[in-house]
PDB file of C-alpha atoms in Angstrom:
ATOM      1  CA  MET V   1      -0.176 -27.090  25.019  1.00 21.00           C
ATOM      2  CA  THR V   2       2.620 -26.665  27.648  1.00 26.00           C
ATOM      3  CA  ASP V   3       1.698 -24.543  30.530  1.00 28.00           C
ATOM      4  CA  HIS V   4       3.764 -21.560  30.890  1.00 30.00           C
ATOM      5  CA  ARG V   5       2.597 -19.958  33.869  1.00 31.00           C
ATOM      6  CA  SER V   6       4.045 -18.364  36.688  1.00 34.00           C
ATOM      7  CA  PRO V   7       3.309 -18.323  39.868  1.00 30.00           C
ATOM      8  CA  GLY V   8       0.625 -16.071  41.389  1.00 36.00           C
ATOM      9  CA  THR V   9      -0.943 -15.527  37.545  1.00 36.00           C
ATOM     10  CA  ASP V  10      -4.540 -16.531  36.542  1.00 39.00           C
ATOM     11  CA  ASP V  11      -5.533 -18.302  33.931  1.00 35.00           C
ATOM     12  CA  ALA V  12      -4.261 -17.874  30.079  1.00 33.00           C
ATOM     13  CA  SER V  13      -5.040 -19.303  27.079  1.00 30.00           C
ATOM     14  CA  GLY V  14      -2.574 -18.923  24.018  1.00 29.00           C
ATOM     15  CA  ASP V  15       0.872 -19.785  22.556  1.00 31.00           C
ATOM     16  CA  ALA V  16       3.384 -17.714  22.829  1.00 33.00           C
ATOM     17  CA  PRO V  17       4.739 -16.687  19.384  1.00 32.00           C
ATOM     18  CA  GLY V  18       7.965 -18.748  18.319  1.00 34.00           C
ATOM     19  CA  ASP V  19       9.585 -16.022  15.525  1.00 40.00           C
ATOM     20  CA  ALA V  20      11.876 -13.643  15.458  1.00 38.00           C
ATOM     21  CA  SER V  21       9.184 -11.103  16.799  1.00 59.00           C
ATOM     22  CA  GLY V  22       8.665 -13.146  19.936  1.00 74.00           C
ATOM     23  CA  THR V  23      12.458 -14.043  20.582  1.00 76.00           C
ATOM     24  CA  ASP V  24      12.886  -9.929  20.452  1.00 94.00           C
ATOM     25  CA  LEU V  25       9.649  -9.434  22.906  1.00 97.00           C
ATOM     26  CA  ARG V  26      11.656 -12.029  25.374  1.00 97.00           C
ATOM     27  CA  THR V  27      14.966  -9.857  25.426  1.00 97.00           C
ATOM     28  CA  ARG V  28      12.917  -7.497  25.808  1.00 97.00           C
ATOM     29  CA  TRP V  29      10.951  -8.238  28.563  1.00 98.00           C
ATOM     30  CA  GLN V  30      14.486  -9.216  30.446  1.00 97.00           C
ATOM     31  CA  GLU V  31      15.841  -5.885  29.906  1.00 97.00           C
ATOM     32  CA  ALA V  32      13.212  -4.174  31.320  1.00 97.00           C
ATOM     33  CA  LEU V  33      12.906  -6.506  33.938  1.00 98.00           C
ATOM     34  CA  ASP V  34      16.679  -6.391  35.043  1.00 97.00           C
ATOM     35  CA  ALA V  35      16.382  -3.081  35.129  1.00 97.00           C
ATOM     36  CA  ALA V  36      13.160  -2.702  37.569  1.00 97.00           C
ATOM     37  CA  ARG V  37      15.240  -4.856  39.536  1.00 95.00           C
ATOM     38  CA  GLY V  38      18.145  -2.459  40.274  1.00 91.00           C
ATOM     39  CA  GLY V  39      20.553  -4.831  39.535  1.00 83.00           C
ATOM     40  CA  ALA V  40      18.785  -7.226  42.447  1.00 90.00           C
ATOM     41  CA  ASP V  41      18.451 -11.396  42.073  1.00 89.00           C
ATOM     42  CA  GLY V  42      15.123 -12.967  41.228  1.00 94.00           C
ATOM     43  CA  PRO V  43      13.709 -15.362  40.181  1.00 96.00           C
ATOM     44  CA  ASP V  44      13.843 -16.177  35.939  1.00 97.00           C
ATOM     45  CA  PRO V  45      12.019 -13.946  33.898  1.00 96.00           C
ATOM     46  CA  ALA V  46      11.732 -16.729  31.224  1.00 97.00           C
ATOM     47  CA  PRO V  47       8.077 -18.106  32.878  1.00 97.00           C
ATOM     48  CA  TYR V  48       6.803 -14.633  33.248  1.00 97.00           C
ATOM     49  CA  ALA V  49       7.867 -13.182  29.293  1.00 97.00           C
ATOM     50  CA  GLU V  50       6.295 -16.869  28.320  1.00 97.00           C
ATOM     51  CA  ASN V  51       2.873 -16.395  30.694  1.00 98.00           C
ATOM     52  CA  LEU V  52       2.504 -12.701  29.010  1.00 98.00           C
ATOM     53  CA  LEU V  53       3.220 -13.253  25.315  1.00 98.00           C
ATOM     54  CA  ALA V  54       0.496 -15.936  25.829  1.00 98.00           C
ATOM     55  CA  ARG V  55      -1.744 -14.012  27.321  1.00 98.00           C
ATOM     56  CA  TRP V  56      -0.996 -11.389  24.832  1.00 98.00           C
ATOM     57  CA  ALA V  57      -1.882 -14.633  21.986  1.00 97.00           C
ATOM     58  CA  GLU V  58      -5.593 -15.099  22.768  1.00 97.00           C
ATOM     59  CA  PRO V  59      -7.444 -16.040  20.252  1.00 96.00           C
ATOM     60  CA  GLN V  60     -10.125 -13.209  21.175  1.00 96.00           C
ATOM     61  CA  ARG V  61      -7.838 -10.616  20.002  1.00 97.00           C
ATOM     62  CA  ARG V  62      -7.355  -8.903  16.502  1.00 97.00           C
ATOM     63  CA  TYR V  63      -5.530  -5.520  18.281  1.00 97.00           C
ATOM     64  CA  HIS V  64      -4.897  -5.964  21.848  1.00 97.00           C
ATOM     65  CA  THR V  65      -1.720  -8.816  20.301  1.00 97.00           C
ATOM     66  CA  THR V  66       1.651  -8.843  20.241  1.00 97.00           C
ATOM     67  CA  ALA V  67       1.952  -6.226  17.563  1.00 97.00           C
ATOM     68  CA  HIS V  68       0.112  -3.802  19.325  1.00 97.00           C
ATOM     69  CA  LEU V  69       2.388  -4.292  22.665  1.00 98.00           C
ATOM     70  CA  THR V  70       5.170  -4.068  20.543  1.00 97.00           C
ATOM     71  CA  ALA V  71       3.826  -0.842  19.061  1.00 97.00           C
ATOM     72  CA  VAL V  72       3.989   1.287  22.222  1.00 98.00           C
ATOM     73  CA  LEU V  73       6.790  -0.368  23.349  1.00 98.00           C
ATOM     74  CA  ASP V  74       8.579   1.045  20.276  1.00 98.00           C
ATOM     75  CA  ARG V  75       6.564   4.077  20.369  1.00 98.00           C
ATOM     76  CA  ILE V  76       8.330   4.172  24.396  1.00 98.00           C
ATOM     77  CA  ASP V  77      11.651   4.270  23.002  1.00 98.00           C
ATOM     78  CA  VAL V  78      10.696   7.362  20.844  1.00 98.00           C
ATOM     79  CA  LEU V  79      10.039   9.188  24.213  1.00 98.00           C
ATOM     80  CA  ALA V  80      12.291   7.737  26.878  1.00 98.00           C
ATOM     81  CA  GLY V  81      14.174  11.204  27.041  1.00 98.00           C
ATOM     82  CA  HIS V  82      10.766  12.706  27.714  1.00 98.00           C
ATOM     83  CA  ALA V  83       9.847   9.998  31.113  1.00 98.00           C
ATOM     84  CA  ALA V  84      11.692   9.363  34.610  1.00 98.00           C
ATOM     85  CA  ASN V  85      12.174   6.098  34.778  1.00 98.00           C
ATOM     86  CA  PRO V  86      11.592   3.724  31.473  1.00 98.00           C
ATOM     87  CA  ALA V  87      11.931   0.750  32.768  1.00 97.00           C
ATOM     88  CA  ARG V  88       8.743   1.223  35.080  1.00 98.00           C
ATOM     89  CA  VAL V  89       6.952   2.354  32.165  1.00 98.00           C
ATOM     90  CA  ARG V  90       7.771  -0.598  29.937  1.00 98.00           C
ATOM     91  CA  LEU V  91       6.764  -3.069  32.404  1.00 98.00           C
ATOM     92  CA  ALA V  92       3.612  -1.285  32.455  1.00 98.00           C
ATOM     93  CA  ALA V  93       3.521  -0.991  28.497  1.00 98.00           C
ATOM     94  CA  TRP V  94       3.578  -5.387  28.324  1.00 98.00           C
ATOM     95  CA  PHE V  95       0.597  -5.314  32.017  1.00 98.00           C
ATOM     96  CA  HIS V  96      -1.419  -2.922  30.221  1.00 98.00           C
ATOM     97  CA  ASP V  97      -3.885  -5.017  28.291  1.00 97.00           C
ATOM     98  CA  ALA V  98      -2.042  -8.746  29.621  1.00 98.00           C
ATOM     99  CA  VAL V  99      -5.844  -8.819  30.652  1.00 98.00           C
ATOM    100  CA  TYR V 100      -7.970  -8.218  28.026  1.00 97.00           C
ATOM    101  CA  ARG V 101     -12.207  -9.347  27.559  1.00 96.00           C
ATOM    102  CA  PRO V 102     -14.068  -7.367  25.316  1.00 95.00           C
ATOM    103  CA  ASP V 103     -17.122  -8.156  26.902  1.00 94.00           C
ATOM    104  CA  ARG V 104     -15.696  -7.213  30.226  1.00 94.00           C
ATOM    105  CA  THR V 105     -15.126  -3.356  31.419  1.00 92.00           C
ATOM    106  CA  GLU V 106     -12.657  -4.084  34.060  1.00 95.00           C
ATOM    107  CA  ASN V 107      -9.042  -5.249  32.759  1.00 97.00           C
ATOM    108  CA  GLU V 108      -7.336  -2.527  32.717  1.00 97.00           C
ATOM    109  CA  GLU V 109      -7.917  -2.878  37.620  1.00 98.00           C
ATOM    110  CA  ARG V 110      -7.483  -6.737  36.592  1.00 98.00           C
ATOM    111  CA  SER V 111      -4.197  -5.807  34.359  1.00 98.00           C
ATOM    112  CA  ALA V 112      -2.574  -3.639  37.128  1.00 98.00           C
ATOM    113  CA  ALA V 113      -3.444  -6.962  40.034  1.00 98.00           C
ATOM    114  CA  LEU V 114      -1.717  -9.079  37.535  1.00 98.00           C
ATOM    115  CA  ALA V 115       1.171  -6.493  37.750  1.00 98.00           C
ATOM    116  CA  GLU V 116       1.342  -6.449  41.407  1.00 98.00           C
ATOM    117  CA  ARG V 117       1.351 -10.543  41.776  1.00 98.00           C
ATOM    118  CA  ALA V 118       4.119 -11.265  39.419  1.00 98.00           C
ATOM    119  CA  LEU V 119       6.238  -8.527  40.038  1.00 98.00           C
ATOM    120  CA  SER V 120       6.756  -8.412  43.336  1.00 97.00           C
ATOM    121  CA  GLU V 121       6.847 -12.383  43.030  1.00 97.00           C
ATOM    122  CA  ALA V 122       9.811 -10.999  39.980  1.00 97.00           C
ATOM    123  CA  GLY V 123      11.789  -9.332  42.401  1.00 97.00           C
ATOM    124  CA  VAL V 124      10.811  -5.548  41.483  1.00 97.00           C
ATOM    125  CA  PRO V 125      10.928  -3.284  44.494  1.00 97.00           C
ATOM    126  CA  ALA V 126       7.705  -2.452  46.188  1.00 97.00           C
ATOM    127  CA  ASP V 127       7.816   0.815  45.538  1.00 97.00           C
ATOM    128  CA  ALA V 128       8.129   0.324  41.486  1.00 98.00           C
ATOM    129  CA  THR V 129       5.829  -3.291  41.444  1.00 98.00           C
ATOM    130  CA  SER V 130       3.249   0.135  42.858  1.00 98.00           C
ATOM    131  CA  GLU V 131       3.919   2.585  39.985  1.00 98.00           C
ATOM    132  CA  VAL V 132       4.035   0.197  37.512  1.00 98.00           C
ATOM    133  CA  ALA V 133       0.365  -0.623  38.822  1.00 98.00           C
ATOM    134  CA  ARG V 134      -0.648   2.777  38.675  1.00 98.00           C
ATOM    135  CA  LEU V 135       0.145   2.912  35.719  1.00 98.00           C
ATOM    136  CA  VAL V 136      -1.619   0.713  34.558  1.00 98.00           C
ATOM    137  CA  ARG V 137      -4.384   1.140  35.149  1.00 98.00           C
ATOM    138  CA  LEU V 138      -3.628   5.170  34.249  1.00 97.00           C
ATOM    139  CA  THR V 139      -4.952   3.377  30.414  1.00 96.00           C
ATOM    140  CA  VAL V 140      -8.623   3.497  31.661  1.00 95.00           C
ATOM    141  CA  THR V 141      -8.654   7.124  31.377  1.00 92.00           C
ATOM    142  CA  HIS V 142      -5.143   8.262  29.029  1.00 94.00           C
ATOM    143  CA  ALA V 143      -5.382  10.906  31.334  1.00 93.00           C
ATOM    144  CA  PRO V 144      -1.920  11.839  33.237  1.00 96.00           C
ATOM    145  CA  GLU V 145      -1.660  14.439  35.783  1.00 95.00           C
ATOM    146  CA  PRO V 146       0.474  17.729  34.778  1.00 94.00           C
ATOM    147  CA  GLY V 147       4.309  16.536  35.531  1.00 96.00           C
ATOM    148  CA  ASP V 148       4.097  12.866  35.555  1.00 98.00           C
ATOM    149  CA  ARG V 149       6.457  12.228  33.129  1.00 98.00           C
ATOM    150  CA  ASP V 150       5.727   8.365  33.027  1.00 98.00           C
ATOM    151  CA  GLY V 151       2.848   8.720  32.721  1.00 98.00           C
ATOM    152  CA  GLU V 152       2.350  10.456  29.902  1.00 98.00           C
ATOM    153  CA  VAL V 153       4.743   8.539  28.038  1.00 98.00           C
ATOM    154  CA  LEU V 154       2.726   5.330  28.282  1.00 98.00           C
ATOM    155  CA  CYS V 155      -0.649   7.047  27.646  1.00 98.00           C
ATOM    156  CA  ASP V 156       0.944   8.238  23.678  1.00 98.00           C
ATOM    157  CA  ALA V 157       2.735   5.603  23.186  1.00 98.00           C
ATOM    158  CA  ASP V 158      -0.062   3.963  24.173  1.00 98.00           C
ATOM    159  CA  LEU V 159      -2.237   5.832  21.675  1.00 98.00           C
ATOM    160  CA  ALA V 160      -0.247   6.689  18.759  1.00 98.00           C
ATOM    161  CA  ILE V 161      -1.748   4.408  16.698  1.00 98.00           C
ATOM    162  CA  LEU V 162      -4.294   7.253  16.527  1.00 98.00           C
ATOM    163  CA  ALA V 163      -2.034   8.299  14.081  1.00 98.00           C
ATOM    164  CA  SER V 164      -0.874   6.279  12.234  1.00 97.00           C
ATOM    165  CA  SER V 165      -0.425   6.461   8.160  1.00 97.00           C
ATOM    166  CA  PRO V 166      -4.911   6.394   6.649  1.00 96.00           C
ATOM    167  CA  LYS V 167      -3.917   2.146   5.732  1.00 97.00           C
ATOM    168  CA  GLU V 168      -3.310   1.208   9.046  1.00 98.00           C
ATOM    169  CA  TYR V 169      -5.180   3.429  10.863  1.00 98.00           C
ATOM    170  CA  ALA V 170      -7.953   1.915   8.896  1.00 97.00           C
ATOM    171  CA  GLU V 171      -6.711  -2.036   9.604  1.00 97.00           C
ATOM    172  CA  TYR V 172      -6.983  -1.743  13.495  1.00 98.00           C
ATOM    173  CA  ALA V 173     -11.082   0.174  13.214  1.00 97.00           C
ATOM    174  CA  ALA V 174     -11.753  -3.047  11.427  1.00 97.00           C
ATOM    175  CA  GLN V 175      -9.980  -5.090  14.217  1.00 97.00           C
ATOM    176  CA  VAL V 176     -11.344  -3.430  17.284  1.00 97.00           C
ATOM    177  CA  ARG V 177     -14.751  -4.060  15.264  1.00 97.00           C
ATOM    178  CA  GLU V 178     -13.587  -7.460  15.260  1.00 97.00           C
ATOM    179  CA  GLU V 179     -13.153  -8.101  18.545  1.00 97.00           C
ATOM    180  CA  TYR V 180     -15.920  -6.130  19.017  1.00 97.00           C
ATOM    181  CA  GLY V 181     -18.075  -8.816  16.211  1.00 97.00           C
ATOM    182  CA  PHE V 182     -20.530 -10.172  19.241  1.00 97.00           C
ATOM    183  CA  VAL V 183     -22.049  -6.391  19.945  1.00 97.00           C
ATOM    184  CA  PRO V 184     -24.707  -5.676  16.466  1.00 97.00           C
ATOM    185  CA  ASP V 185     -23.931  -3.072  14.203  1.00 97.00           C
ATOM    186  CA  GLU V 186     -25.993   0.074  15.747  1.00 97.00           C
ATOM    187  CA  ALA V 187     -24.671  -0.361  18.794  1.00 97.00           C
ATOM    188  CA  PHE V 188     -21.534  -0.541  17.933  1.00 97.00           C
ATOM    189  CA  ARG V 189     -21.977   1.962  15.514  1.00 97.00           C
ATOM    190  CA  GLU V 190     -23.369   3.813  19.232  1.00 97.00           C
ATOM    191  CA  GLY V 191     -20.390   3.632  21.711  1.00 96.00           C
ATOM    192  CA  ARG V 192     -18.263   3.584  19.501  1.00 97.00           C
ATOM    193  CA  SER V 193     -19.229   7.260  18.080  1.00 97.00           C
ATOM    194  CA  ALA V 194     -19.881   8.053  21.662  1.00 96.00           C
ATOM    195  CA  VAL V 195     -15.351   6.869  22.151  1.00 95.00           C
ATOM    196  CA  LEU V 196     -14.567   9.014  19.328  1.00 97.00           C
ATOM    197  CA  ARG V 197     -16.054  12.409  20.258  1.00 97.00           C
ATOM    198  CA  GLN V 198     -14.554  12.157  23.779  1.00 93.00           C
ATOM    199  CA  LEU V 199     -11.164  12.429  22.444  1.00 94.00           C
ATOM    200  CA  LEU V 200     -11.756  14.756  19.514  1.00 96.00           C
ATOM    201  CA  GLU V 201     -13.166  16.909  22.214  1.00 94.00           C
ATOM    202  CA  LEU V 202      -9.654  16.604  24.838  1.00 91.00           C
ATOM    203  CA  PRO V 203      -8.065  19.928  24.217  1.00 93.00           C
ATOM    204  CA  ARG V 204      -4.766  17.485  23.741  1.00 95.00           C
ATOM    205  CA  LEU V 205      -4.445  13.579  22.504  1.00 97.00           C
ATOM    206  CA  PHE V 206      -1.327  13.910  23.351  1.00 98.00           C
ATOM    207  CA  ARG V 207       0.926  14.741  26.553  1.00 97.00           C
ATOM    208  CA  THR V 208       4.270  14.500  25.724  1.00 98.00           C
ATOM    209  CA  PRO V 209       6.005  17.123  23.630  1.00 98.00           C
ATOM    210  CA  HIS V 210       6.881  14.652  20.463  1.00 98.00           C
ATOM    211  CA  GLY V 211       3.713  12.843  20.682  1.00 98.00           C
ATOM    212  CA  ALA V 212       1.677  16.845  20.425  1.00 98.00           C
ATOM    213  CA  ARG V 213       4.419  17.432  17.448  1.00 98.00           C
ATOM    214  CA  GLU V 214       4.216  14.603  15.871  1.00 98.00           C
ATOM    215  CA  TRP V 215       0.675  13.324  16.292  1.00 98.00           C
ATOM    216  CA  GLU V 216      -1.081  15.051  17.092  1.00 98.00           C
ATOM    217  CA  GLU V 217      -2.551  17.020  13.921  1.00 98.00           C
ATOM    218  CA  ARG V 218      -2.899  13.245  12.094  1.00 98.00           C
ATOM    219  CA  ALA V 219      -5.529  11.605  15.051  1.00 98.00           C
ATOM    220  CA  ARG V 220      -7.826  14.307  15.358  1.00 98.00           C
ATOM    221  CA  HIS V 221      -7.956  13.893  11.535  1.00 98.00           C
ATOM    222  CA  ASN V 222      -8.257   9.578  11.436  1.00 98.00           C
ATOM    223  CA  LEU V 223     -10.817  10.625  14.571  1.00 98.00           C
ATOM    224  CA  ALA V 224     -12.832  12.794  12.446  1.00 98.00           C
ATOM    225  CA  THR V 225     -12.602  10.571   9.271  1.00 97.00           C
ATOM    226  CA  GLU V 226     -13.762   7.230  11.633  1.00 98.00           C
ATOM    227  CA  LEU V 227     -16.626   9.408  12.871  1.00 97.00           C
ATOM    228  CA  GLU V 228     -17.420  10.783   9.386  1.00 97.00           C
ATOM    229  CA  LEU V 229     -17.346   7.569   8.201  1.00 96.00           C
ATOM    230  CA  LEU V 230     -19.798   6.000  11.740  1.00 96.00           C
ATOM    231  CA  THR V 231     -22.167   8.532  11.376  1.00 92.00           C
ATOM    232  CA  GLY V 232     -22.375  10.249   8.275  1.00 81.00           C
ATOM    233  CA  ALA V 233     -20.922  13.511   6.948  1.00 45.00           C
ATOM    234  CA  ASP V 234     -23.839  14.981   9.071  1.00 43.00           C
ATOM    235  CA  GLY V 235     -22.410  13.578  12.766  1.00 43.00           C
ATOM    236  CA  THR V 236     -25.825  12.087  13.600  1.00 46.00           C
ATOM    237  CA  ASP V 237     -26.262   8.840  14.526  1.00 46.00           C
TER     238      ASP V 237
END
């Protein structure tokens, strides 16, 4: 396999997609990187794109794939008018699951550290690099502070899958289960049910006006349906 790693990034496995969607993603990466550079010169964006696409295509992924990356970028496009700096949000989307191992808990931190190394090498100014890393770390909780417009856009875009159609949501839930295939059924049901309850207990899942208006009700219905399927109609494990 050709090694697409760029300087300062950790190992990545899997081949980058070579279809039209991969080409489109490469273009979107270059546009976001160029915007974050603010017109300054920097290294060729292509090796960084190849490294990231290889990561998003790793074999342990079922949901956290280039399809998820594309969906998050598409939803950032929808929400871009709410963002203070859409280019930084788009770069954060590229990195937010760039390091992903279902059996580990430090994925977001490692992804943020990767962003700090790669973006500084790629010619992104220090303040923008720090902001992208902050946004990546925010996906641990999906709880941006009031007024954090970029954080609201990234978190809403990442959680928008929760508001998909029943069929798409069922596919998403099945893919998550596949990623955690090493976890026994009972333990998975308990852990997943706890996550769903935590989400349902939040006063708001979505912070942007569009997300609150268009996605909140449907997402809560999907979450409640999955929880019922996992625990039974009485809501007990």
